[in-house]
Amino acid sequence: MIYLDNQATTPLAPEAKEAMLRWLSGPESMGFANPHSAHPAGRAAMAAVEVARDQVAALLPSGGRVIFTSGATEAINQAILSVRRGGLAVSAIEHAAVIEAALASGAPVQELAVDADGLVDPEVEFAEGTGLVAVMQVNNEIGTVQPVARLAERAHAIGALLLCDAVQGAGKLAPPEGADLIAVAAHKLYGPKGIGALWVRDGVKIAPYLHGGGQEGGLRSGTLSPALCAGFGAAAALAKARMELDFQHLQGLAAAARKALPGWALNGSEVSRWPGNLNLRLDGLDVPRMMSELRDVAFSAGSACGSGSGKPSRVLKAIGLADRAAKSSVRLGFGRYTSLQEVEDACARIAAAAAAQGV
Ligand code: PLP
């Protein structure tokens, strides 16, 4: 199987797995202790959680705190539902976690359109009364990198905060500048599933989200998993150390894929983009047929949560594609562990399957 679905999730880095093992072991090692317990075993587990917190914080801007959550969806919900500051302005290509949480908040929601390149206009007018602007760093379907720093400046100018969903960019690019709240997930940066974090700039007030034992400074109750925290921390430290190397590797893979699929059009900006994602379109292509023929290549037709709906991608429609064109697009997602040979083999198979369809 050639895995080209690294926007849906990434494989666990061996270093992250290794860091988790001690906290998954049985009664003999005390690694199972509750990190909120006051005895030495609990304190040892809490020390590991705090090391992990620092490792995750090192991927994010200085001057803020990291609250561990069950994933990015929870971090985003916490940010949107516990910051009560008037209306919301949300880009049209946000992940469902942002869009659905915004709608559930009951606050007025302004949708910020994107252009044909998949970029929000940094000079867009926010509606009167906007209290929170949500714009992602890297789009999960088309890989475009948004002008977050400028949008944060403009949000601040009207007294609003900026939430950045940095799930696809964290550990891969420098952190988004100017954001007040940042959501990240371990499993998109070669860490384990089931853990994420909300970064909150110092001085920004958020209300408790999960109520209970008062963990995470009272903001997110619930017993933390030292194993998940340690895996997240180790993955974050590795991502930070390898950021440049990983980036160059992905640039090479993206260039090879574009060369191998010359007639395909790129969805989203050519320039303002993350090279680990290529969303390519070949008009007339029957994508479900191609996916069923190429069972040993794991790629997708859009976001993992939107797949299976049969509907054209909301993101591709937002950049102006007609339903037919949106349905003729595939998302190829490369990662740290993808080899050049795998990209060349997968693209050759994709090209042959498309040729067999006569497109
Ligand atoms: N935001 C983006 C951009 C994503 O790609 C995802 C996952 O696909 C999420 C948020 C939600 O992350 P999770 O499902 O890990 O909570």
mmCIF file of N, CA and C and ligand atoms in Angstrom, residues 7-9 70-76 93-98 136-141 165-169 183-188 193-196 303-305 331, ligand 1:
data_model
loop_
_atom_site.group_PDB
_atom_site.id
_atom_site.type_symbol
_atom_site.label_atom_id
_atom_site.label_comp_id
_atom_site.label_asym_id
_atom_site.label_seq_id
_atom_site.Cartn_x
_atom_site.Cartn_y
_atom_site.Cartn_z
ATOM 1 N N GLN A 7 -2.907 14.206 4.892
ATOM 2 C CA GLN A 7 -3.732 15.265 5.499
ATOM 3 C C GLN A 7 -4.798 14.650 6.407
ATOM 4 N N ALA A 8 -5.188 13.403 6.127
ATOM 5 C CA ALA A 8 -6.183 12.739 6.975
ATOM 6 C C ALA A 8 -5.542 12.358 8.306
ATOM 7 N N THR A 9 -4.358 11.766 8.205
ATOM 8 C CA THR A 9 -3.566 11.486 9.409
ATOM 9 C C THR A 9 -2.172 11.084 8.958
ATOM 10 N N SER A 70 -8.531 16.559 23.758
ATOM 11 C CA SER A 70 -8.592 15.236 23.122
ATOM 12 C C SER A 70 -8.234 15.298 21.637
ATOM 13 N N GLY A 71 -8.125 16.468 21.091
ATOM 14 C CA GLY A 71 -7.813 16.604 19.666
ATOM 15 C C GLY A 71 -8.096 18.023 19.229
ATOM 16 N N ALA A 72 -7.959 18.252 17.933
ATOM 17 C CA ALA A 72 -8.173 19.608 17.428
ATOM 18 C C ALA A 72 -9.645 19.996 17.462
ATOM 19 N N THR A 73 -10.522 19.031 17.223
ATOM 20 C CA THR A 73 -11.955 19.357 17.231
ATOM 21 C C THR A 73 -12.343 19.934 18.587
ATOM 22 N N GLU A 74 -11.857 19.293 19.655
ATOM 23 C CA GLU A 74 -12.187 19.808 20.994
ATOM 24 C C GLU A 74 -11.542 21.178 21.218
ATOM 25 N N ALA A 75 -10.302 21.335 20.791
ATOM 26 C CA ALA A 75 -9.615 22.626 20.983
ATOM 27 C C ALA A 75 -10.371 23.749 20.270
ATOM 28 N N ILE A 76 -10.836 23.453 19.051
ATOM 29 C CA ILE A 76 -11.566 24.452 18.266
ATOM 30 C C ILE A 76 -12.909 24.771 18.932
ATOM 31 N N ILE A 93 -13.471 28.241 3.831
ATOM 32 C CA ILE A 93 -12.823 26.932 3.627
ATOM 33 C C ILE A 93 -12.285 26.356 4.940
ATOM 34 N N GLU A 94 -12.859 26.809 6.063
ATOM 35 C CA GLU A 94 -12.461 26.220 7.343
ATOM 36 C C GLU A 94 -12.898 24.756 7.411
ATOM 37 N N HIS A 95 -12.238 24.011 8.273
ATOM 38 C CA HIS A 95 -12.643 22.626 8.561
ATOM 39 C C HIS A 95 -14.032 22.635 9.200
ATOM 40 N N ALA A 96 -14.749 21.526 9.046
ATOM 41 C CA ALA A 96 -16.097 21.413 9.619
ATOM 42 C C ALA A 96 -16.095 21.706 11.119
ATOM 43 N N ALA A 97 -15.010 21.401 11.811
ATOM 44 C CA ALA A 97 -14.971 21.642 13.269
ATOM 45 C C ALA A 97 -15.192 23.126 13.553
ATOM 46 N N VAL A 98 -14.615 23.992 12.739
ATOM 47 C CA VAL A 98 -14.766 25.439 12.942
ATOM 48 C C VAL A 98 -16.165 25.872 12.510
ATOM 49 N N MET A 136 -7.783 29.492 9.122
ATOM 50 C CA MET A 136 -6.813 28.411 9.294
ATOM 51 C C MET A 136 -5.450 28.785 8.710
ATOM 52 N N GLN A 137 -4.413 28.065 9.158
ATOM 53 C CA GLN A 137 -3.075 28.330 8.611
ATOM 54 C C GLN A 137 -2.912 27.670 7.244
ATOM 55 N N VAL A 138 -3.129 26.353 7.185
ATOM 56 C CA VAL A 138 -2.983 25.600 5.925
ATOM 57 C C VAL A 138 -4.288 24.844 5.704
ATOM 58 N N ASN A 139 -4.857 24.982 4.507
ATOM 59 C CA ASN A 139 -6.109 24.273 4.253
ATOM 60 C C ASN A 139 -5.862 22.772 4.072
ATOM 61 N N ASN A 140 -6.735 21.972 4.659
ATOM 62 C CA ASN A 140 -6.547 20.518 4.643
ATOM 63 C C ASN A 140 -6.885 19.871 3.313
ATOM 64 N N GLU A 141 -7.643 20.570 2.453
ATOM 65 C CA GLU A 141 -7.981 19.950 1.164
ATOM 66 C C GLU A 141 -7.089 20.434 0.031
ATOM 67 N N ASP A 165 -6.748 27.678 13.196
ATOM 68 C CA ASP A 165 -6.684 26.222 13.148
ATOM 69 C C ASP A 165 -5.372 25.895 12.429
ATOM 70 N N ALA A 166 -4.357 25.505 13.225
ATOM 71 C CA ALA A 166 -3.032 25.240 12.638
ATOM 72 C C ALA A 166 -2.770 23.738 12.544
ATOM 73 N N VAL A 167 -3.861 22.966 12.459
ATOM 74 C CA VAL A 167 -3.738 21.503 12.461
ATOM 75 C C VAL A 167 -2.813 21.008 11.347
ATOM 76 N N GLN A 168 -2.943 21.592 10.150
ATOM 77 C CA GLN A 168 -2.150 21.088 9.026
ATOM 78 C C GLN A 168 -0.787 21.767 8.923
ATOM 79 N N GLY A 169 -0.594 22.844 9.673
ATOM 80 C CA GLY A 169 0.683 23.578 9.544
ATOM 81 C C GLY A 169 1.626 23.356 10.717
ATOM 82 N N ALA A 183 -5.240 26.040 17.449
ATOM 83 C CA ALA A 183 -5.613 24.640 17.676
ATOM 84 C C ALA A 183 -4.676 23.722 16.894
ATOM 85 N N VAL A 184 -4.223 22.656 17.556
ATOM 86 C CA VAL A 184 -3.338 21.686 16.888
ATOM 87 C C VAL A 184 -3.749 20.254 17.278
ATOM 88 N N ALA A 185 -3.338 19.283 16.452
ATOM 89 C CA ALA A 185 -3.635 17.867 16.730
ATOM 90 C C ALA A 185 -2.356 17.058 16.547
ATOM 91 N N ALA A 186 -2.083 16.148 17.492
ATOM 92 C CA ALA A 186 -0.839 15.366 17.432
ATOM 93 C C ALA A 186 -0.783 14.465 16.196
ATOM 94 N N HIS A 187 -1.936 13.910 15.800
ATOM 95 C CA HIS A 187 -1.869 12.873 14.760
ATOM 96 C C HIS A 187 -1.620 13.420 13.357
ATOM 97 N N LYS A 188 -1.579 14.748 13.223
ATOM 98 C CA LYS A 188 -1.241 15.306 11.907
ATOM 99 C C LYS A 188 0.251 15.627 11.839
ATOM 100 N N LYS A 193 -3.077 9.580 17.856
ATOM 101 C CA LYS A 193 -4.459 10.084 17.802
ATOM 102 C C LYS A 193 -5.012 10.179 19.219
ATOM 103 N N GLY A 194 -5.971 11.079 19.415
ATOM 104 C CA GLY A 194 -6.620 11.190 20.724
ATOM 105 C C GLY A 194 -6.066 12.305 21.577
ATOM 106 N N ILE A 195 -5.171 13.116 21.022
ATOM 107 C CA ILE A 195 -4.670 14.265 21.791
ATOM 108 C C ILE A 195 -4.391 15.450 20.860
ATOM 109 N N GLY A 196 -4.695 16.611 21.363
ATOM 110 C CA GLY A 196 -4.429 17.861 20.653
ATOM 111 C C GLY A 196 -4.178 18.927 21.687
ATOM 112 N N SER A 303 -11.545 15.880 2.051
ATOM 113 C CA SER A 303 -11.253 15.635 3.461
ATOM 114 C C SER A 303 -11.782 14.262 3.860
ATOM 115 N N ALA A 304 -11.138 13.639 4.834
ATOM 116 C CA ALA A 304 -11.567 12.297 5.260
ATOM 117 C C ALA A 304 -12.989 12.348 5.812
ATOM 118 N N CYS A 305 -13.298 13.446 6.546
ATOM 119 C CA CYS A 305 -14.651 13.482 7.134
ATOM 120 C C CYS A 305 -15.716 13.774 6.079
ATOM 121 N N ARG A 331 -6.966 14.389 -4.014
ATOM 122 C CA ARG A 331 -6.002 14.988 -3.089
ATOM 123 C C ARG A 331 -4.883 13.974 -2.829
HETATM 124 N N1 PLP B 1 -8.803 21.136 11.317
HETATM 125 C C1 PLP B 1 -8.203 20.648 10.227
HETATM 126 C C2 PLP B 1 -7.606 21.583 9.234
HETATM 127 C C3 PLP B 1 -8.127 19.274 10.035
HETATM 128 O O1 PLP B 1 -7.532 18.793 8.944
HETATM 129 C C4 PLP B 1 -8.707 18.412 11.003
HETATM 130 C C5 PLP B 1 -8.696 16.943 10.799
HETATM 131 O O2 PLP B 1 -8.932 16.462 9.704
HETATM 132 C C6 PLP B 1 -9.311 18.983 12.132
HETATM 133 C C7 PLP B 1 -9.342 20.349 12.259
HETATM 134 C C8 PLP B 1 -9.927 18.136 13.198
HETATM 135 O O3 PLP B 1 -8.955 17.345 13.814
HETATM 136 P P1 PLP B 1 -9.349 16.096 14.721
HETATM 137 O O4 PLP B 1 -10.300 15.265 13.894
HETATM 138 O O5 PLP B 1 -8.061 15.413 14.970
HETATM 139 O O6 PLP B 1 -9.995 16.596 15.939
#
